[in-house]
Short mmCIF file of C-alpha atoms in Angstrom, two decimals:
data_model
loop_
_atom_site.label_atom_id
_atom_site.label_comp_id
_atom_site.label_asym_id
_atom_site.label_seq_id
_atom_site.Cartn_x
_atom_site.Cartn_y
_atom_site.Cartn_z
CA UNK A 1 196.53 54.29 15.52
CA UNK A 2 192.88 55.49 15.80
CA UNK A 3 191.34 51.98 15.81
CA UNK A 4 192.91 50.74 19.09
CA UNK A 5 191.68 53.91 20.84
CA UNK A 6 188.09 53.15 19.79
CA UNK A 7 188.36 49.64 21.26
CA UNK A 8 189.60 51.01 24.59
CA UNK A 9 186.75 53.54 24.77
CA UNK A 10 184.15 50.82 24.09
CA UNK A 11 185.60 48.57 26.80
CA UNK A 12 185.61 51.43 29.35
CA UNK A 13 181.97 52.30 28.58
CA UNK A 14 180.92 48.65 29.01
CA UNK A 15 182.67 48.40 32.37
CA UNK A 16 181.13 51.69 33.56
CA UNK A 17 177.57 50.56 32.69
CA UNK A 18 178.07 47.27 34.50
CA UNK A 19 179.30 49.14 37.58
CA UNK A 20 176.27 51.45 37.55
CA UNK A 21 173.84 48.54 37.38
CA UNK A 22 175.40 46.46 40.14
CA UNK A 23 172.99 45.71 42.97
CA UNK A 24 173.97 46.68 46.50
CA UNK A 25 172.71 44.67 49.48
CA UNK A 26 173.82 42.93 52.67
CA UNK A 27 174.65 39.32 53.39
CA UNK A 28 172.60 38.86 56.56
CA UNK A 29 169.85 40.63 58.49
CA UNK A 30 168.40 39.80 61.91
CA UNK A 31 164.78 40.67 62.53
CA UNK A 32 162.75 40.76 65.74
CA UNK A 33 159.69 38.57 66.02
CA UNK A 34 156.54 40.66 65.42
CA UNK A 35 158.75 43.56 64.38
CA UNK A 36 159.79 44.74 60.90
CA UNK A 37 162.93 44.54 58.78
CA UNK A 38 164.18 46.02 55.49
CA UNK A 39 166.24 43.98 53.03
CA UNK A 40 168.43 46.45 51.07
CA UNK A 41 168.59 46.18 47.26
CA UNK A 42 169.72 49.34 45.46
CA UNK A 43 171.47 50.41 42.25
CA UNK A 44 172.51 53.58 40.44
CA UNK A 45 170.00 54.48 37.68
CA UNK A 46 171.56 55.10 34.27
CA UNK A 47 170.27 56.65 31.05
CA UNK A 48 169.61 54.06 28.38
CA UNK A 49 168.74 51.33 30.90
CA UNK A 50 165.08 50.81 31.85
CA UNK A 51 164.01 48.52 34.67
CA UNK A 52 161.74 45.83 33.27
CA UNK A 53 161.13 43.47 36.18
CA UNK A 54 161.86 43.23 39.89
CA UNK A 55 161.47 39.87 41.63
CA UNK A 56 161.93 38.99 45.29
CA UNK A 57 162.07 35.27 46.03
CA UNK A 58 162.61 33.25 49.20
CA UNK A 59 164.46 29.96 49.66
CA UNK A 60 163.59 27.84 52.69
CA UNK A 61 164.08 24.12 53.24
CA UNK A 62 165.58 23.76 49.74
CA UNK A 63 162.43 25.19 48.15
CA UNK A 64 162.30 28.56 46.34
CA UNK A 65 159.12 30.63 46.02
CA UNK A 66 158.48 34.05 44.47
CA UNK A 67 157.18 36.53 47.04
CA UNK A 68 156.96 39.79 45.09
CA UNK A 69 157.02 40.72 41.40
CA UNK A 70 156.95 44.15 39.75
CA UNK A 71 156.54 44.49 35.99
CA UNK A 72 154.67 46.65 33.46
CA UNK A 73 151.33 45.48 34.91
CA UNK A 74 152.09 46.59 38.48
CA UNK A 75 153.04 45.03 41.81
CA UNK A 76 152.04 41.47 42.68
CA UNK A 77 152.40 39.57 45.98
CA UNK A 78 152.37 35.89 45.08
CA UNK A 79 152.58 34.21 48.51
CA UNK A 80 149.49 34.57 50.68
CA UNK A 81 151.40 34.55 53.99
CA UNK A 82 153.17 37.75 52.91
CA UNK A 83 150.12 39.71 51.78
CA UNK A 84 149.69 43.02 53.56
CA UNK A 85 153.14 42.47 55.09
CA UNK A 86 155.63 43.23 52.28
CA UNK A 87 156.21 46.30 50.11
CA UNK A 88 158.80 47.93 47.81
CA UNK A 89 159.18 51.73 47.31
CA UNK A 90 157.26 52.83 44.18
CA UNK A 91 158.61 56.29 43.47
CA UNK A 92 162.26 55.90 44.36
CA UNK A 93 164.36 55.07 41.24
CA UNK A 94 167.18 52.67 42.05
CA UNK A 95 165.62 51.50 45.32
CA UNK A 96 164.24 47.94 45.15
CA UNK A 97 164.50 47.18 48.90
CA UNK A 98 161.93 44.86 50.46
CA UNK A 99 160.13 45.80 53.70
CA UNK A 100 158.69 42.91 55.75
CA UNK A 101 156.38 43.76 58.65
CA UNK A 102 154.96 41.68 61.50
CA UNK A 103 157.78 39.17 61.23
CA UNK A 104 157.02 35.54 62.01
CA UNK A 105 159.54 32.83 62.89
CA UNK A 106 158.91 31.00 59.55
CA UNK A 107 160.02 34.16 57.71
CA UNK A 108 163.62 33.12 58.35
CA UNK A 109 165.37 32.12 55.13
CA UNK A 110 167.38 33.38 52.12
CA UNK A 111 165.85 36.22 50.12
CA UNK A 112 167.03 37.08 46.59
CA UNK A 113 166.49 40.41 44.85
CA UNK A 114 166.60 40.08 41.04
CA UNK A 115 166.40 43.13 38.74
CA UNK A 116 166.22 43.03 34.94
CA UNK A 117 166.94 46.06 32.68
CA UNK A 118 166.42 46.58 28.95
CA UNK A 119 168.78 48.75 26.94
CA UNK A 120 167.95 51.00 23.99
CA UNK A 121 169.04 48.30 21.56
CA UNK A 122 166.73 45.78 23.34
CA UNK A 123 169.51 43.98 25.15
CA UNK A 124 168.62 42.49 28.56
CA UNK A 125 170.81 42.71 31.69
CA UNK A 126 169.98 40.85 34.93
CA UNK A 127 171.56 41.25 38.35
CA UNK A 128 170.71 39.72 41.74
CA UNK A 129 171.77 39.85 45.38
CA UNK A 130 170.91 37.43 48.22
CA UNK A 131 170.35 38.20 51.91
CA UNK A 132 169.94 35.72 54.76
CA UNK A 133 167.20 36.65 57.23
CA UNK A 134 166.99 35.31 60.78
CA UNK A 135 163.94 36.06 62.88
CA UNK A 136 164.48 35.85 66.65
CA UNK A 137 162.47 36.49 69.78
CA UNK A 138 163.98 39.17 72.00
CA UNK A 139 163.13 39.60 75.67
CA UNK A 140 162.08 43.04 76.84
CA UNK A 141 164.92 45.28 77.94
CA UNK A 142 165.08 47.20 81.21
CA UNK A 143 162.67 50.11 80.75
CA UNK A 144 163.49 53.77 81.18
CA UNK A 145 161.10 56.55 82.18
CA UNK A 146 160.70 59.69 80.09
CA UNK A 147 159.10 62.71 81.72
CA UNK A 148 156.72 65.07 79.94
CA UNK A 149 157.63 68.56 78.71
CA UNK A 150 157.35 70.08 82.19
CA UNK A 151 159.87 67.62 83.68
CA UNK A 152 159.67 66.04 87.13
CA UNK A 153 158.95 69.28 89.03
CA UNK A 154 155.50 70.41 87.99
CA UNK A 155 153.13 73.11 89.30
CA UNK A 156 149.79 72.10 90.78
CA UNK A 157 146.93 72.00 88.29
CA UNK A 158 149.17 71.23 85.29
CA UNK A 159 148.75 68.32 82.90
CA UNK A 160 151.77 66.03 82.60
CA UNK A 161 152.77 62.43 81.96
CA UNK A 162 155.44 59.79 82.48
CA UNK A 163 156.21 57.33 79.65
CA UNK A 164 157.69 53.86 80.08
CA UNK A 165 160.03 52.92 77.18
CA UNK A 166 161.39 49.42 76.49
CA UNK A 167 162.48 47.43 73.44
CA UNK A 168 161.99 43.78 72.56
CA UNK A 169 159.60 41.51 70.76
CA UNK A 170 156.04 42.78 70.94
CA UNK A 171 153.59 42.64 72.48
CA UNK A 172 155.14 44.22 75.56
CA UNK A 173 153.02 44.54 78.70
CA UNK A 174 153.42 47.67 80.82
CA UNK A 175 152.51 48.38 84.46
CA UNK A 176 152.90 51.58 86.49
CA UNK A 177 153.41 51.67 90.26
CA UNK A 178 153.67 54.31 92.95
CA UNK A 179 156.36 53.40 95.45
CA UNK A 180 159.89 51.95 95.44
CA UNK A 181 160.93 48.80 93.48
CA UNK A 182 161.25 45.80 95.77
CA UNK A 183 158.87 47.21 98.35
CA UNK A 184 155.11 47.44 98.73
CA UNK A 185 153.74 49.59 95.91
CA UNK A 186 150.38 50.71 94.53
CA UNK A 187 149.43 49.55 91.01
CA UNK A 188 148.25 52.56 88.99
CA UNK A 189 147.96 51.66 85.29
CA UNK A 190 148.47 48.98 82.65
CA UNK A 191 149.45 51.42 79.89
CA UNK A 192 152.86 52.61 78.70
CA UNK A 193 151.96 56.22 79.58
CA UNK A 194 150.87 57.48 82.98
CA UNK A 195 148.89 60.74 82.62
CA UNK A 196 147.65 63.37 85.09
CA UNK A 197 145.09 65.86 83.77
CA UNK A 198 145.43 68.14 86.82
CA UNK A 199 148.27 67.47 89.24
CA UNK A 200 147.70 67.88 92.98
CA UNK A 201 150.29 68.21 95.77
CA UNK A 202 149.20 64.75 96.95
CA UNK A 203 150.59 63.32 93.67
CA UNK A 204 154.14 64.04 94.86
CA UNK A 205 156.03 60.77 95.26
CA UNK A 206 158.14 58.04 93.64
CA UNK A 207 156.99 56.15 90.54
CA UNK A 208 158.37 53.23 88.53
CA UNK A 209 157.22 50.89 85.74
CA UNK A 210 157.52 47.19 84.86
CA UNK A 211 157.60 45.48 81.45
CA UNK A 212 157.47 41.90 80.21
CA UNK A 213 156.78 39.96 77.01
CA UNK A 214 156.29 36.36 76.00
CA UNK A 215 159.80 36.12 74.56
CA UNK A 216 161.31 36.60 78.00
CA UNK A 217 159.66 33.47 79.45
CA UNK A 218 157.85 35.56 82.04
CA UNK A 219 160.88 37.61 83.13
CA UNK A 220 159.82 41.03 84.46
CA UNK A 221 162.03 44.07 83.97
CA UNK A 222 161.75 47.04 86.34
CA UNK A 223 162.80 50.63 85.77
CA UNK A 224 164.53 52.84 88.30
CA UNK A 225 162.15 54.95 90.37
CA UNK A 226 161.75 58.66 89.62
CA UNK A 227 160.67 61.37 92.05
CA UNK A 228 157.75 63.53 90.92
CA UNK A 229 157.37 66.82 92.79
CA UNK A 230 154.23 68.96 92.63
CA UNK A 231 154.90 72.53 93.74
CA UNK A 232 152.48 74.97 95.37
CA UNK A 233 152.05 76.83 92.11
CA UNK A 234 149.13 76.50 89.77
CA UNK A 235 149.31 76.35 85.98
CA UNK A 236 146.99 78.89 84.35
CA UNK A 237 146.28 79.81 80.75
CA UNK A 238 146.24 83.60 80.43
CA UNK A 239 144.55 85.13 77.43
CA UNK A 240 146.30 87.49 75.08
CA UNK A 241 144.85 90.82 73.93
CA UNK A 242 143.27 89.06 70.94
CA UNK A 243 141.48 86.62 73.22
CA UNK A 244 143.52 83.52 72.33
CA UNK A 245 145.04 81.32 75.00
CA UNK A 246 148.77 81.66 75.64
CA UNK A 247 151.07 78.90 76.94
CA UNK A 248 150.51 77.97 80.62
CA UNK A 249 152.21 80.20 83.18
CA UNK A 250 152.74 79.12 86.76
CA UNK A 251 151.29 81.61 89.25
CA UNK A 252 151.33 81.44 93.04
CA UNK A 253 148.06 80.86 94.87
CA UNK A 254 147.14 83.99 96.81
CA UNK A 255 144.32 84.30 99.37
CA UNK A 256 143.00 87.65 100.63
CA UNK A 257 140.36 88.31 103.28
CA UNK A 258 139.04 91.86 103.61
CA UNK A 259 136.69 93.41 106.20
CA UNK A 260 134.95 96.66 105.30
CA UNK A 261 132.81 98.40 107.95
CA UNK A 262 131.97 101.90 109.12
CA UNK A 263 131.51 100.53 112.64
CA UNK A 264 134.16 100.50 115.33
CA UNK A 265 135.86 97.10 115.43
CA UNK A 266 137.57 95.84 118.56
CA UNK A 267 139.44 92.51 118.64
CA UNK A 268 138.58 90.34 121.62
CA UNK A 269 141.37 88.56 123.46
CA UNK A 270 139.11 85.69 124.46
CA UNK A 271 137.34 83.08 122.44
CA UNK A 272 134.43 83.07 124.87
CA UNK A 273 131.01 84.05 123.59
CA UNK A 274 129.74 87.53 124.41
CA UNK A 275 126.04 87.94 125.19
CA UNK A 276 123.91 89.84 122.75
CA UNK A 277 122.02 92.77 124.18
CA UNK A 278 118.71 93.66 122.56
CA UNK A 279 118.31 97.25 121.35
CA UNK A 280 116.54 99.69 123.71
CA UNK A 281 114.69 102.66 122.23
CA UNK A 282 113.92 105.93 124.05
CA UNK A 283 110.87 107.43 122.37
CA UNK A 284 111.13 110.68 124.35
CA UNK A 285 114.58 111.44 123.02
CA UNK A 286 115.27 113.02 119.64
CA UNK A 287 118.36 110.97 119.18
CA UNK A 288 118.34 107.20 119.37
CA UNK A 289 121.13 105.63 121.30
CA UNK A 290 122.12 102.02 121.34
CA UNK A 291 124.55 99.92 123.27
CA UNK A 292 123.98 96.90 121.02
CA UNK A 293 126.82 94.43 121.12
CA UNK A 294 127.19 91.58 118.61
CA UNK A 295 129.71 88.73 118.64
CA UNK A 296 130.79 87.23 115.31
CA UNK A 297 132.28 83.79 115.82
CA UNK A 298 133.92 81.57 113.19
CA UNK A 299 135.83 78.28 113.43
CA UNK A 300 138.82 79.71 111.57
CA UNK A 301 138.79 83.30 112.92
CA UNK A 302 138.95 84.88 116.38
CA UNK A 303 135.81 86.51 117.70
CA UNK A 304 135.13 90.00 116.34
CA UNK A 305 133.47 92.50 118.70
CA UNK A 306 131.40 95.08 116.78
CA UNK A 307 129.80 98.08 118.48
CA UNK A 308 127.27 100.13 116.53
CA UNK A 309 127.86 103.85 116.04
CA UNK A 310 124.87 105.92 117.29
CA UNK A 311 125.52 108.69 114.76
CA UNK A 312 125.38 106.16 111.92
CA UNK A 313 122.02 104.86 113.26
CA UNK A 314 120.58 108.40 113.37
CA UNK A 315 121.66 109.04 109.78
CA UNK A 316 119.96 105.88 108.59
CA UNK A 317 116.74 106.81 110.42
CA UNK A 318 116.72 110.25 108.78
CA UNK A 319 117.18 108.78 105.30
CA UNK A 320 114.32 106.34 105.85
CA UNK A 321 111.98 109.11 106.97
CA UNK A 322 112.93 111.28 103.97
CA UNK A 323 112.16 108.61 101.37
CA UNK A 324 109.24 107.17 103.35
CA UNK A 325 110.72 103.76 103.26
CA UNK A 326 109.69 101.16 105.77
CA UNK A 327 112.71 100.17 107.82
CA UNK A 328 113.58 96.50 107.69
#
């Protein structure tokens, strides 16, 4: 009765090992011209089975060529048109997937992943999986606009940006405009990102972007317009106690005008000029008196009428005599 049990155990172990070493892939993959694509080829590593070789080959027009080979001597790319464009993970046991970059139209074809293992008793097991690859040109999609971290309402003086995002076969050409789509607009930039280093209130307005690529046969895609608002706040960078800069904080612009004088100040109701009277000195008097009148006139302020204080003039004369300083 013991012998039949041994046979069953052997059969179950054989089936389990085969299941562990089965390759997993996909039947078909579509890649974008000038883009990249990954062809899956994976298996479950198992003790007692060591990967000896990995070969990726391509069949096109009834002709098969080896693209990539990995063995004890290292990795080898055997077709020149794939050099610097294909790779396989090196430090990921069980992952033999092939990455193809900068896809070209002739890259379309059938790709086969073949893995060979050696067992402890020097037996050899080989598995393979085939994937069909189709490379197509894709026209650029309608772009969307992504605002910077501060959003679309930004304080004056801040740095911000708007980014135009579209998918499709590269290269994609970008253009930024100020205005409304379908109407007269101002061309601002030919980059995907529109950047302001220091926003001004005059930057408030509507903005949109356009994209196109060669795959779209000249078709231009326009985004929806976004409204950028620059507020009357300014972005500053306060310093912490340690001297390092803290994140920008929006503070309101404040303006203060102060007048400091010991003289009597009288506001004139008229904008007319007031004549200036020259000082008159009375040498026979101990106390100097003055009826000097000065008119201060500014384009942005009303006229200020200032009358000198005789007591203030006497005090200044006494101080000059005490320190023997020549009066200017």
